[in-house]
Short mmCIF file of C-alpha atoms and ligand atoms in Angstrom, two decimals:
data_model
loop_
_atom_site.label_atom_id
_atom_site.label_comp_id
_atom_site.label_asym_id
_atom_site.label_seq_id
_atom_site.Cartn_x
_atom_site.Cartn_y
_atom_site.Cartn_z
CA UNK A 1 64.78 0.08 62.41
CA UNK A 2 65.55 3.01 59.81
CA UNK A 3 63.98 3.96 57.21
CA UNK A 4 64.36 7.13 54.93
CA UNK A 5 61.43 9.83 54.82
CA UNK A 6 61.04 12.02 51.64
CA UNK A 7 63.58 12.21 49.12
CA UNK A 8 64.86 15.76 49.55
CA UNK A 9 65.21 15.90 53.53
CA UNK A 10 66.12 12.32 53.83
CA UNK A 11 65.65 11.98 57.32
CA UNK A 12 66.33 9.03 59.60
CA UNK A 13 63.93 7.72 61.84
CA UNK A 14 65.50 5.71 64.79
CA UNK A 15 64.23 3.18 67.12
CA UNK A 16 67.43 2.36 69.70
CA UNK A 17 68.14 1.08 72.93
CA UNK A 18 67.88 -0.30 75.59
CA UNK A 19 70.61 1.54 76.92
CA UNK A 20 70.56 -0.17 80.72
CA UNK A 21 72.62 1.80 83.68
CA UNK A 22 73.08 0.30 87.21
CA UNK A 23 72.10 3.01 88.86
CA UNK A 24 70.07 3.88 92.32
CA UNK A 25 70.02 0.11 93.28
CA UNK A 26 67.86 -0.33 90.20
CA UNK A 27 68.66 0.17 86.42
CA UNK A 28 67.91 2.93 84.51
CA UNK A 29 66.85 2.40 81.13
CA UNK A 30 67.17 4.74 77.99
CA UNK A 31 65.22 3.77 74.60
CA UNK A 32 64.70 5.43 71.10
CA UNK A 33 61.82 5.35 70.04
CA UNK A 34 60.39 7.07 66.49
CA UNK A 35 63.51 9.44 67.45
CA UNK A 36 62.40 10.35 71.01
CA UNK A 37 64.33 9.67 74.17
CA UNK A 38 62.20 7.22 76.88
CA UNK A 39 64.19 7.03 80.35
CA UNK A 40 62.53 5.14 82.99
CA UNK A 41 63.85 3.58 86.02
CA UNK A 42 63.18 0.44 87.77
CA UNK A 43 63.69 -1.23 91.31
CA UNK A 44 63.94 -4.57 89.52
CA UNK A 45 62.28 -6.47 86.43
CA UNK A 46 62.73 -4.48 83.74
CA UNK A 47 60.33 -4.95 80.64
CA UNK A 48 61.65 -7.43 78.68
CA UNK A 49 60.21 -6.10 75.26
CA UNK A 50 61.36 -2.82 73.07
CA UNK A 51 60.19 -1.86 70.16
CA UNK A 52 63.41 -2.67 67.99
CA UNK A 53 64.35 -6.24 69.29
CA UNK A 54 62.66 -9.46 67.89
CA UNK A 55 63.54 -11.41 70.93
CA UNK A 56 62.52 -10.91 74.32
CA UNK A 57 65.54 -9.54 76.59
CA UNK A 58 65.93 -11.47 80.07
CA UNK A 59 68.51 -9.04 82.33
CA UNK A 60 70.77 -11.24 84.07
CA UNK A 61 71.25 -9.16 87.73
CA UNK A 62 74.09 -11.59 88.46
CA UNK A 63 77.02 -9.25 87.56
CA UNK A 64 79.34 -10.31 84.53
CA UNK A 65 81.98 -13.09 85.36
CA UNK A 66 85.39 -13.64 83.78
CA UNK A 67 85.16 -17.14 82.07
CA UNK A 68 88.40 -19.23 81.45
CA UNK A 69 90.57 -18.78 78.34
CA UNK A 70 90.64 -22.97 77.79
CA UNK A 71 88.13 -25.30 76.91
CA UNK A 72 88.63 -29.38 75.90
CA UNK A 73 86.80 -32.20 74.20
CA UNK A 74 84.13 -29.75 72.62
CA UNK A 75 82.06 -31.91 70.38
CA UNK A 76 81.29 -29.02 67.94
CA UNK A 77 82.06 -25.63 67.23
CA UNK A 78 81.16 -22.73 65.10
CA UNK A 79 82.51 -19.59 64.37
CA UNK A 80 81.81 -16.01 63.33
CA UNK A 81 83.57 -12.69 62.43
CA UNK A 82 83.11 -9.02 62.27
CA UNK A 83 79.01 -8.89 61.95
CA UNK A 84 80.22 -5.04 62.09
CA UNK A 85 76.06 -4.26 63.02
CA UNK A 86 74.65 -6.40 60.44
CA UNK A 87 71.88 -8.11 62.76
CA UNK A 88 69.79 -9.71 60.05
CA UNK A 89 72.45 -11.51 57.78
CA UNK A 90 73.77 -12.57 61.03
CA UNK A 91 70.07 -13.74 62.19
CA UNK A 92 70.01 -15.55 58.86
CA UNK A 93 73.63 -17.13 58.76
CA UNK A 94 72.64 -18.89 61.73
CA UNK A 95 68.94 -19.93 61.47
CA UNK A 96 70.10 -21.54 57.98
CA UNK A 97 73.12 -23.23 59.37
CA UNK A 98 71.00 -24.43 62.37
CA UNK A 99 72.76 -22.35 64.90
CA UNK A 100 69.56 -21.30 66.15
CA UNK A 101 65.68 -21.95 65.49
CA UNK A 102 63.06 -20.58 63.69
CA UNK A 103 61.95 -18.61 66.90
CA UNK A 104 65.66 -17.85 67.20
CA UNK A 105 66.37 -19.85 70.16
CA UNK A 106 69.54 -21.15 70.42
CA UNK A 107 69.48 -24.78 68.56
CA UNK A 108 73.63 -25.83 68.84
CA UNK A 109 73.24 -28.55 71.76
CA UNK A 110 76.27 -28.64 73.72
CA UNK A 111 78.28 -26.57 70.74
CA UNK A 112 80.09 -23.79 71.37
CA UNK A 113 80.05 -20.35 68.79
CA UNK A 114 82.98 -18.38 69.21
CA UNK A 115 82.19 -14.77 67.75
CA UNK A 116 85.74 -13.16 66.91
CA UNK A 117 85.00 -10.10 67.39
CA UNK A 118 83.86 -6.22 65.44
CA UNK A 119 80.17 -6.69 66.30
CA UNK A 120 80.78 -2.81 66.32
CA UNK A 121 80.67 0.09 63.86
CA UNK A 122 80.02 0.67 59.84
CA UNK A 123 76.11 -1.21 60.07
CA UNK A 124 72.80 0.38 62.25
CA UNK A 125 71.77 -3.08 64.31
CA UNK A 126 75.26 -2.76 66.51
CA UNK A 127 72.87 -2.41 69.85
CA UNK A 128 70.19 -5.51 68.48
CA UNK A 129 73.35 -7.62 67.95
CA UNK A 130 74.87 -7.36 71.34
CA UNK A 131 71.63 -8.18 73.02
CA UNK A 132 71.37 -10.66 70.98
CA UNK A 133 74.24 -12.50 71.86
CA UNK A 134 74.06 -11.51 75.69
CA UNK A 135 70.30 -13.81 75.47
CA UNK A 136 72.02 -16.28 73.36
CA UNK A 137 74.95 -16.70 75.99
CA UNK A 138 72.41 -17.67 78.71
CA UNK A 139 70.21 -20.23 76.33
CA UNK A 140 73.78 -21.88 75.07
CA UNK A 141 74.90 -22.38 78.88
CA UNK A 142 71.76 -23.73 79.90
CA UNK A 143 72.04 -26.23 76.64
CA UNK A 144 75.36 -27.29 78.07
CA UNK A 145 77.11 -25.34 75.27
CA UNK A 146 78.77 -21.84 74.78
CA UNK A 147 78.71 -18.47 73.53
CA UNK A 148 82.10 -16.67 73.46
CA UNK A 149 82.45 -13.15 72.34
CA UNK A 150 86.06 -12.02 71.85
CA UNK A 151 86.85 -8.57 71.72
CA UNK A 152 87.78 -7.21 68.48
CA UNK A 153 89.93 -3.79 67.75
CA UNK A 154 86.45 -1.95 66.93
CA UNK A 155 85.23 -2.71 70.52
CA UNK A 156 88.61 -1.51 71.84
CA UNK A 157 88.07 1.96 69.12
CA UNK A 158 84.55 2.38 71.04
CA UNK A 159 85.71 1.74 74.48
CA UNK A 160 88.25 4.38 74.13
CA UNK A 161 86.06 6.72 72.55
CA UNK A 162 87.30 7.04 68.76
CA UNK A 163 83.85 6.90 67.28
CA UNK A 164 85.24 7.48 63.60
CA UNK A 165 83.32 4.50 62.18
CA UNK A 166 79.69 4.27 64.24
CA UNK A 167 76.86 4.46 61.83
CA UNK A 168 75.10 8.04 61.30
CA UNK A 169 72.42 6.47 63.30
CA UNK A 170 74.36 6.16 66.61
CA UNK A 171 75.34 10.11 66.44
CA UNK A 172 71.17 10.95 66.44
CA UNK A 173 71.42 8.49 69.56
CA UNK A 174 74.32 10.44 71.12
CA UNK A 175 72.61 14.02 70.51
CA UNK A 176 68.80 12.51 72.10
CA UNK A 177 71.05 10.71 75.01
CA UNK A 178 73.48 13.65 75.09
CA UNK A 179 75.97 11.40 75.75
CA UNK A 180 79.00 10.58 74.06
CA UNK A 181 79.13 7.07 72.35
CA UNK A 182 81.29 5.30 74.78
CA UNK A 183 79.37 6.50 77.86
CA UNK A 184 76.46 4.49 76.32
CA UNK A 185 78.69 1.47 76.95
CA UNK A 186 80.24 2.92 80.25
CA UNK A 187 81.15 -0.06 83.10
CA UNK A 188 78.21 1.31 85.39
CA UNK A 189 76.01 0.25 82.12
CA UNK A 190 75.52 -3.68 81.68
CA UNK A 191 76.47 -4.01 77.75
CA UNK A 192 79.45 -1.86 79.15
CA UNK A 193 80.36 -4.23 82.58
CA UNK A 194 79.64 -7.75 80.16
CA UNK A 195 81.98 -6.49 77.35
CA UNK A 196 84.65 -5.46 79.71
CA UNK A 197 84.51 -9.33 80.97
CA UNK A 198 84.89 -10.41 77.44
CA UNK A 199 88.32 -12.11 76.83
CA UNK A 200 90.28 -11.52 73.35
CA UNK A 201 91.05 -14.69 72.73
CA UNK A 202 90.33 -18.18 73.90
CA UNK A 203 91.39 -22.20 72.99
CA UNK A 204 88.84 -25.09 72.28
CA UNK A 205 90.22 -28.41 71.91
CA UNK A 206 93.22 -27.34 69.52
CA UNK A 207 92.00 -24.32 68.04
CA UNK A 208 93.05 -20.51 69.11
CA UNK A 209 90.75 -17.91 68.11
CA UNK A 210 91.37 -14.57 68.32
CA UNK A 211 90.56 -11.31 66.21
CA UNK A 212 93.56 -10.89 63.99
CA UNK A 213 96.40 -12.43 65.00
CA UNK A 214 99.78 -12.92 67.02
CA UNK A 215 103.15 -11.29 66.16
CA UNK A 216 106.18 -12.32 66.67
CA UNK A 217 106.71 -9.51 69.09
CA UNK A 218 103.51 -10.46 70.78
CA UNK A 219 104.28 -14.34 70.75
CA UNK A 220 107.97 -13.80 72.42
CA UNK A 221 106.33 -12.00 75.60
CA UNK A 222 104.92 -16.10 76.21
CA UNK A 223 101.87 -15.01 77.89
CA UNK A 224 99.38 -17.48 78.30
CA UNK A 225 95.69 -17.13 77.01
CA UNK A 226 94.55 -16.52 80.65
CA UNK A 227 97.18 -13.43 81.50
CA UNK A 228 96.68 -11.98 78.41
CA UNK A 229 93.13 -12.02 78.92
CA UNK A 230 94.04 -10.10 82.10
CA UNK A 231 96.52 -7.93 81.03
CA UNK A 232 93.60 -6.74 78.52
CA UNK A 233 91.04 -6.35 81.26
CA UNK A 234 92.91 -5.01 83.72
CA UNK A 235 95.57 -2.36 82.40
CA UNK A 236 94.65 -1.97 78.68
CA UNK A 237 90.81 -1.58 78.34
CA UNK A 238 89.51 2.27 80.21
CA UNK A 239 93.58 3.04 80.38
CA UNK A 240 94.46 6.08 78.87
CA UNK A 241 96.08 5.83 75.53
CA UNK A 242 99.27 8.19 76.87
CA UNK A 243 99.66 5.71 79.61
CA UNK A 244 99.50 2.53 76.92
CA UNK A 245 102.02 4.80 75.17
CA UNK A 246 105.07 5.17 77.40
CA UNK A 247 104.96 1.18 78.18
CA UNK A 248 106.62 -0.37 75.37
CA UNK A 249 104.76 -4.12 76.37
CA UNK A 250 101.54 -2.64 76.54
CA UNK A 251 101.72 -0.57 73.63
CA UNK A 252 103.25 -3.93 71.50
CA UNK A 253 99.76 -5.72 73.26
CA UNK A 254 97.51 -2.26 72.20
CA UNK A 255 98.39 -0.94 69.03
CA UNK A 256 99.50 -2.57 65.18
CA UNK A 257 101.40 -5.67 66.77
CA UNK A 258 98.66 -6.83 69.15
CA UNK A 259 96.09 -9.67 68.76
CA UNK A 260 93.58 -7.39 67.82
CA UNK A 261 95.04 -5.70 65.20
CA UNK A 262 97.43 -7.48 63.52
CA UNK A 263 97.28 -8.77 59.91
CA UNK A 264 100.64 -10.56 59.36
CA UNK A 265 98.83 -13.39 58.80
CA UNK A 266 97.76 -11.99 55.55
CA UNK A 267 100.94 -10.74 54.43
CA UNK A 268 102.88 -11.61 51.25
CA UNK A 269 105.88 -12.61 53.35
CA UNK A 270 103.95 -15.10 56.28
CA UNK A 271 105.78 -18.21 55.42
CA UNK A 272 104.78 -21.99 56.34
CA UNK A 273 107.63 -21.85 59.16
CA UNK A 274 106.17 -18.19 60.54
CA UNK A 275 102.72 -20.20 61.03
CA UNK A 276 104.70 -23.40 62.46
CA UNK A 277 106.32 -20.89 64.95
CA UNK A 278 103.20 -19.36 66.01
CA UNK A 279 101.25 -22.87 66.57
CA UNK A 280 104.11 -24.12 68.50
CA UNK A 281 104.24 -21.17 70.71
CA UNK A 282 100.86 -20.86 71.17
CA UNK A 283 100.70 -24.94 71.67
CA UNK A 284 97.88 -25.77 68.99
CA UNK A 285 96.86 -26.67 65.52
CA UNK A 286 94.90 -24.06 64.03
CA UNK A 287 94.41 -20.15 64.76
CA UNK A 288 91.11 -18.96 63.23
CA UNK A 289 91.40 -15.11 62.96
CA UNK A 290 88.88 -12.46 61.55
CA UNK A 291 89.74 -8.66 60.70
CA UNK A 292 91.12 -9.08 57.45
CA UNK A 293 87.94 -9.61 54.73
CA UNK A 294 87.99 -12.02 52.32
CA UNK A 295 85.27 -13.21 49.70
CA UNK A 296 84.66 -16.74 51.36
CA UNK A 297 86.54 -18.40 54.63
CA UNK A 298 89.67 -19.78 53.45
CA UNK A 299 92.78 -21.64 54.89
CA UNK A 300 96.34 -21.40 54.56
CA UNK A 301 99.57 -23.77 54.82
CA UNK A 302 97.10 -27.09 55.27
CA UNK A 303 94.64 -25.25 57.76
CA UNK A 304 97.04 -23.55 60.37
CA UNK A 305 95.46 -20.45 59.91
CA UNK A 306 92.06 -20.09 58.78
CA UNK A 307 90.47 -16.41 57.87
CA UNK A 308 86.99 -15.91 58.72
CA UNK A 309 86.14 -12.62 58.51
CA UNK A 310 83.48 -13.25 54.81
CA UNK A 311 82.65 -9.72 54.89
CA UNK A 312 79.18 -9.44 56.41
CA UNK A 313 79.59 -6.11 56.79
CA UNK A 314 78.27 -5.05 53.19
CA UNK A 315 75.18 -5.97 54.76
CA UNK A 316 74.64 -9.10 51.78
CA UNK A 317 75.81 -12.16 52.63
CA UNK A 318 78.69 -13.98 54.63
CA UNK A 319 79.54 -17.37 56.39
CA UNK A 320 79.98 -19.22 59.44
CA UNK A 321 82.83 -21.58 60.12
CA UNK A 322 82.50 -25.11 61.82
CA UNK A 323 84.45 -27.49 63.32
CA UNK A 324 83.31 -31.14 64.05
CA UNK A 325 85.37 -34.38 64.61
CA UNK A 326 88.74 -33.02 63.26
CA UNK A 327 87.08 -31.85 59.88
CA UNK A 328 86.77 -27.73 59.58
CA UNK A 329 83.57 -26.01 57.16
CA UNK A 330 81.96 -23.57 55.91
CA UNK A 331 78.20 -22.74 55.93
CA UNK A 332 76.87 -19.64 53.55
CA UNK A 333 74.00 -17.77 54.10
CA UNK A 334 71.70 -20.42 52.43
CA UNK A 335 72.82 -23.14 54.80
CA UNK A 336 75.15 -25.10 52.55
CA UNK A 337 77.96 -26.26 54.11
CA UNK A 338 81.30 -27.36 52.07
CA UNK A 339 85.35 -27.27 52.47
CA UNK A 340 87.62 -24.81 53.03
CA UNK A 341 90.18 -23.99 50.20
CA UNK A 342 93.14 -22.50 50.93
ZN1 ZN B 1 89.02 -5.76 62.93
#
């Protein structure tokens, strides 16, 4: 929570955490609370209740596994961009689309939600939202359905350490913790070793998601969902940036041309046969991509690429995207669901 104190030494007042460490053959476990620093550490059971999560947190001890790129005959899905730390319109965008409860459990049967990435930076609920969709993972699988969280180019910014974007809120974290941002999310830490299993893109029935898009140069490598999972796992993510630099594939994967930050799709020029190309390559119908805000969801070229990204991050509104029987959606913040124009 923040909240402002006085008027002429505006102050924040933080609650933050739990930042969880594997450490000792236990965790260690650093909170904010009312500004001060808590570090305790534990054998096993940690407490599952801190002062700035609604939701009890259940710590998995299995260690983060790599799930597959592909998934068929889905009977639903749903989808959600750049929450950029907005925790309570993205608490409300699903309760009122029936994503989830009133108790916020997770109420999408055998669904799956496919969150396209930038859960990080600009708002000050970055650390409530990933918790909340590591304990909304587990209740999906256990409902037969899924949670997929794609890695967007702000989790690659705060993986490497380029903190230009965090929230005020996280530097008073980084000065109690005296640690720099990324360390908080280190792979010895377990928001740290989950997001570096996170994929950047993934296929459901005929649908590619993936944060912003594939180039040309991208497409013409043919990499398959799976190996370019890998390739981002493996020798992209905790690589140094000189070392990304003097490999001209990995630098076309990392930088403007990759998945995670390109926005051709949104260019002037991206013709009908551009998005034909990139379907065929890619072998499906749609590509749902966020990272590029727009005033609503909306389509282009009869569906083929759809834009989700309704900027949520000013924090007001925003909307989720569905999918059900062939037919695509969109819900708003009050529930109502209607079609997509292009
Ligand atoms: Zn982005």
């Amino acid at each position: 929570m923040i909240g402002v104190m006085g008027v002429s030494q505006s102050r924040l007042v933080i609650d933050d955490g739990p930042y969880i460490f594997m450490e000792d053959g236990g965790y260690r476990v650093k909170t904010i609370e009312q500004n001060k620093l808590k570090t305790k550490h534990y054998r096993t059971d940690i407490p599952t209740s801190y002062s700035n999560l609604s939701f009890p947190l259940h710590l998995r001890d299995s260690l983060a596994s790599v799930a597959p790129a592909v998934y068929r005959g889905v009977s639903k899905i749903a989808a959600i961009s750049d929450i950029h730390g907005q925790y309570d319109v993205m608490i409300k965008l699903f309760r009122e689309n029936g994503i989830i409860d009133d108790n916020l459990q997770w109420n999408f049967g055998d669904g799956h939600l496919v969150i396209t990435g930038d859960i990080f930076d600009r708002g000050d609920q970055v650390t409530e939202i990933l918790w909340y969709v590591y304990e909304l993972e587990e209740q999906a699988r256990q409902a037969g359905g899924r949670v997929h969280f794609l890695l967007g180019n702000h989790e690659l910014m705060i993986l490497e350490g380029d903190t230009r974007y965090i929230h005020k809120k996280y530097r008073y974290t980084m000065a109690l913790t005296n640690m720099l941002y990324q360390e908080l999310f280190s792979p010895s830490s377990v928001l740290g070793q989950w997001m570096r299993s996170k994929p950047i893109s993934i296929k459901i029935n005929d649908i590619v998601f993936v944060h912003g898009g594939f180039s040309n140069r991208v497409l013409d490598y043919g990499l398959g969902l799976d190996s370019l999972n890998q390739v981002f796992r493996q020798e992209l993510i905790d690589s140094p940036l000189d070392s990304i630099k003097q490999d001209s594939t990995l630098s076309d994967l990392y930088f403007e041309e990759g998945p995670l930050w390109f926005r051709g799709y949104a260019a002037e020029s991206f013709a009908e046969e551009d998005a034909d190309a990139a379907l065929q390559a890619l072998g499906c119908g749609h590509v749902v991509v966020g990272h590029t805000s727009m005033e609503s969801i909306i389509s282009l070229y009869d569906q083929k690429i759809i834009f989700i990204d309704s900027s949520i991050k000013f924090g007001k509104k925003g909307e989720i995207l569905f999918w059900e029987a062939g037919v695509f959606k969109k819900g708003d913040i009050f529930g109502a669901k209607s079609t997509i124009s292009e």
